[in-house]
């Protein structure tokens, strides 16, 4: 994994996924977010880091748009998100994003294992906690 920081957009895979999301037809973007979440949430066995990285970017976008989560400010996020354009994500993506986040942060996830080896997982957890809190608020309310 080519990562330069622990944020949801701070690695090669997430940046590539965000580029694809940016270039997609606006009508297709919600489906792309859903697919990234489903790939992580429904993965059986060991979750590949590429799926985990794309899911983390999608999770951050869902938390920001649907739950008032941390604003997306990374220059590696899609430009339209940085400009404040909403994708029009549905409410059902909130529990799916929460499930995907739990899957990415599980012992059976390559992304988690890589961060656990690097710094005990502290950096990834520090980035994930405000997103998780927003998703939990969104799911409850």
Tab-separated table of C-alpha atoms in Angstrom:
chain	number	residue	atom	x	y	z
A	1	UNK	CA	0.000	0.000	0.000
A	2	UNK	CA	1.437	3.369	-1.001
A	3	UNK	CA	0.308	5.551	1.895
A	4	UNK	CA	1.576	8.963	2.871
A	5	UNK	CA	-0.680	9.394	5.894
A	6	UNK	CA	-3.472	7.570	7.722
A	7	UNK	CA	-6.471	9.575	6.482
A	8	UNK	CA	-9.172	7.928	4.385
A	9	UNK	CA	-7.862	9.561	1.193
A	10	UNK	CA	-4.135	9.352	1.941
A	11	UNK	CA	-3.090	6.335	-0.090
A	12	UNK	CA	-2.730	5.403	-3.754
A	13	UNK	CA	-5.801	3.165	-3.897
A	14	UNK	CA	-8.141	5.701	-2.308
A	15	UNK	CA	-6.774	8.492	-4.494
A	16	UNK	CA	-7.331	6.363	-7.602
A	17	UNK	CA	-10.865	5.470	-6.480
A	18	UNK	CA	-11.606	9.144	-5.834
A	19	UNK	CA	-10.347	10.000	-9.324
A	20	UNK	CA	-12.726	7.434	-10.794
A	21	UNK	CA	-15.571	8.811	-8.671
A	22	UNK	CA	-14.787	12.336	-9.825
A	23	UNK	CA	-14.727	11.286	-13.499
A	24	UNK	CA	-17.948	9.259	-13.251
A	25	UNK	CA	-21.305	10.505	-14.435
A	26	UNK	CA	-22.985	12.259	-11.497
A	27	UNK	CA	-25.850	9.733	-11.704
A	28	UNK	CA	-23.390	6.867	-11.212
A	29	UNK	CA	-21.558	8.221	-8.168
A	30	UNK	CA	-23.961	6.995	-5.481
A	31	UNK	CA	-23.753	3.503	-6.976
A	32	UNK	CA	-19.962	3.635	-6.887
A	33	UNK	CA	-20.030	4.602	-3.214
A	34	UNK	CA	-22.481	1.785	-2.491
A	35	UNK	CA	-20.300	-0.718	-4.367
A	36	UNK	CA	-17.166	0.260	-2.428
A	37	UNK	CA	-19.055	-0.166	0.846
A	38	UNK	CA	-20.575	-3.487	-0.200
A	39	UNK	CA	-17.197	-4.842	-1.314
A	40	UNK	CA	-15.885	-4.375	2.221
A	41	UNK	CA	-19.037	-5.128	4.192
A	42	UNK	CA	-19.888	-8.368	2.426
A	43	UNK	CA	-16.378	-9.655	1.835
A	44	UNK	CA	-15.871	-13.180	3.082
A	45	UNK	CA	-12.511	-14.130	4.464
A	46	UNK	CA	-9.562	-11.779	4.443
A	47	UNK	CA	-10.382	-8.235	3.261
A	48	UNK	CA	-7.815	-7.040	0.724
A	49	UNK	CA	-6.229	-3.648	1.434
A	50	UNK	CA	-7.388	-2.234	-1.918
A	51	UNK	CA	-11.016	-2.920	-1.001
A	52	UNK	CA	-10.403	-1.533	2.473
A	53	UNK	CA	-8.808	1.666	1.163
A	54	UNK	CA	-11.628	2.351	-1.303
A	55	UNK	CA	-14.167	1.590	1.412
A	56	UNK	CA	-12.524	4.028	3.850
A	57	UNK	CA	-12.800	6.833	1.282
A	58	UNK	CA	-16.453	5.954	0.633
A	59	UNK	CA	-17.136	5.728	4.380
A	60	UNK	CA	-15.696	9.206	4.928
A	61	UNK	CA	-17.855	10.616	2.131
A	62	UNK	CA	-21.009	9.005	3.573
A	63	UNK	CA	-20.218	10.289	7.075
A	64	UNK	CA	-19.652	13.830	5.801
A	65	UNK	CA	-22.686	13.972	3.507
A	66	UNK	CA	-25.297	12.047	5.508
A	67	UNK	CA	-24.208	12.423	9.137
A	68	UNK	CA	-22.464	15.756	9.551
A	69	UNK	CA	-19.197	13.909	10.015
A	70	UNK	CA	-15.737	15.338	9.585
A	71	UNK	CA	-15.637	17.518	6.477
A	72	UNK	CA	-13.763	16.128	3.517
A	73	UNK	CA	-10.769	18.419	3.032
A	74	UNK	CA	-8.073	16.189	1.526
A	75	UNK	CA	-6.754	17.345	-1.841
A	76	UNK	CA	-6.945	13.689	-2.872
A	77	UNK	CA	-10.730	13.577	-2.433
A	78	UNK	CA	-12.914	14.172	-5.492
A	79	UNK	CA	-12.920	17.853	-6.469
A	80	UNK	CA	-16.707	17.999	-6.535
A	81	UNK	CA	-16.840	16.854	-2.894
A	82	UNK	CA	-14.307	19.505	-1.925
A	83	UNK	CA	-16.455	22.090	-3.722
A	84	UNK	CA	-19.440	21.078	-1.578
A	85	UNK	CA	-21.381	19.188	-4.246
A	86	UNK	CA	-23.461	16.447	-2.712
A	87	UNK	CA	-23.768	13.046	-4.333
A	88	UNK	CA	-27.314	12.502	-3.088
A	89	UNK	CA	-26.572	9.450	-0.980
A	90	UNK	CA	-29.488	7.567	0.544
A	91	UNK	CA	-29.998	6.994	4.271
A	92	UNK	CA	-29.518	3.233	3.911
A	93	UNK	CA	-25.832	3.815	3.202
A	94	UNK	CA	-25.228	4.927	6.789
A	95	UNK	CA	-25.587	1.477	8.423
A	96	UNK	CA	-23.803	-0.072	5.446
A	97	UNK	CA	-20.890	2.368	5.919
A	98	UNK	CA	-20.793	1.556	9.631
A	99	UNK	CA	-20.675	-2.173	8.859
A	100	UNK	CA	-17.954	-1.628	6.244
A	101	UNK	CA	-15.922	0.403	8.755
A	102	UNK	CA	-16.144	-2.368	11.331
A	103	UNK	CA	-15.016	-4.838	8.672
A	104	UNK	CA	-12.037	-2.670	7.639
A	105	UNK	CA	-10.972	-2.310	11.279
A	106	UNK	CA	-11.238	-6.034	11.996
A	107	UNK	CA	-8.441	-8.528	12.501
A	108	UNK	CA	-9.354	-10.133	9.180
A	109	UNK	CA	-8.493	-6.981	7.208
A	110	UNK	CA	-5.204	-6.389	5.431
A	111	UNK	CA	-5.493	-2.611	5.853
A	112	UNK	CA	-5.902	-3.021	9.614
A	113	UNK	CA	-2.999	-5.460	9.747
A	114	UNK	CA	-0.717	-3.046	7.859
A	115	UNK	CA	-1.516	-0.180	10.236
A	116	UNK	CA	-1.273	-2.465	13.238
A	117	UNK	CA	2.251	-3.421	12.193
A	118	UNK	CA	3.191	0.209	11.496
A	119	UNK	CA	2.009	1.872	14.704
A	120	UNK	CA	-0.274	-0.483	16.559
A	121	UNK	CA	-3.220	0.826	14.535
A	122	UNK	CA	-3.277	4.114	16.451
A	123	UNK	CA	-3.170	6.381	13.383
A	124	UNK	CA	-5.935	4.556	11.556
A	125	UNK	CA	-8.115	4.440	14.675
A	126	UNK	CA	-7.561	8.156	15.304
A	127	UNK	CA	-8.816	8.895	11.783
A	128	UNK	CA	-11.704	6.421	12.027
A	129	UNK	CA	-13.148	7.391	15.422
A	130	UNK	CA	-14.756	10.739	14.428
A	131	UNK	CA	-16.146	9.096	11.297
A	132	UNK	CA	-17.533	6.198	13.353
A	133	UNK	CA	-19.095	8.611	15.844
A	134	UNK	CA	-20.831	10.499	13.035
A	135	UNK	CA	-22.110	7.262	11.477
A	136	UNK	CA	-23.431	6.084	14.845
A	137	UNK	CA	-25.281	9.392	15.294
A	138	UNK	CA	-26.646	9.105	11.760
A	139	UNK	CA	-27.750	5.505	12.256
A	140	UNK	CA	-29.522	6.382	15.491
A	141	UNK	CA	-31.306	9.320	14.258
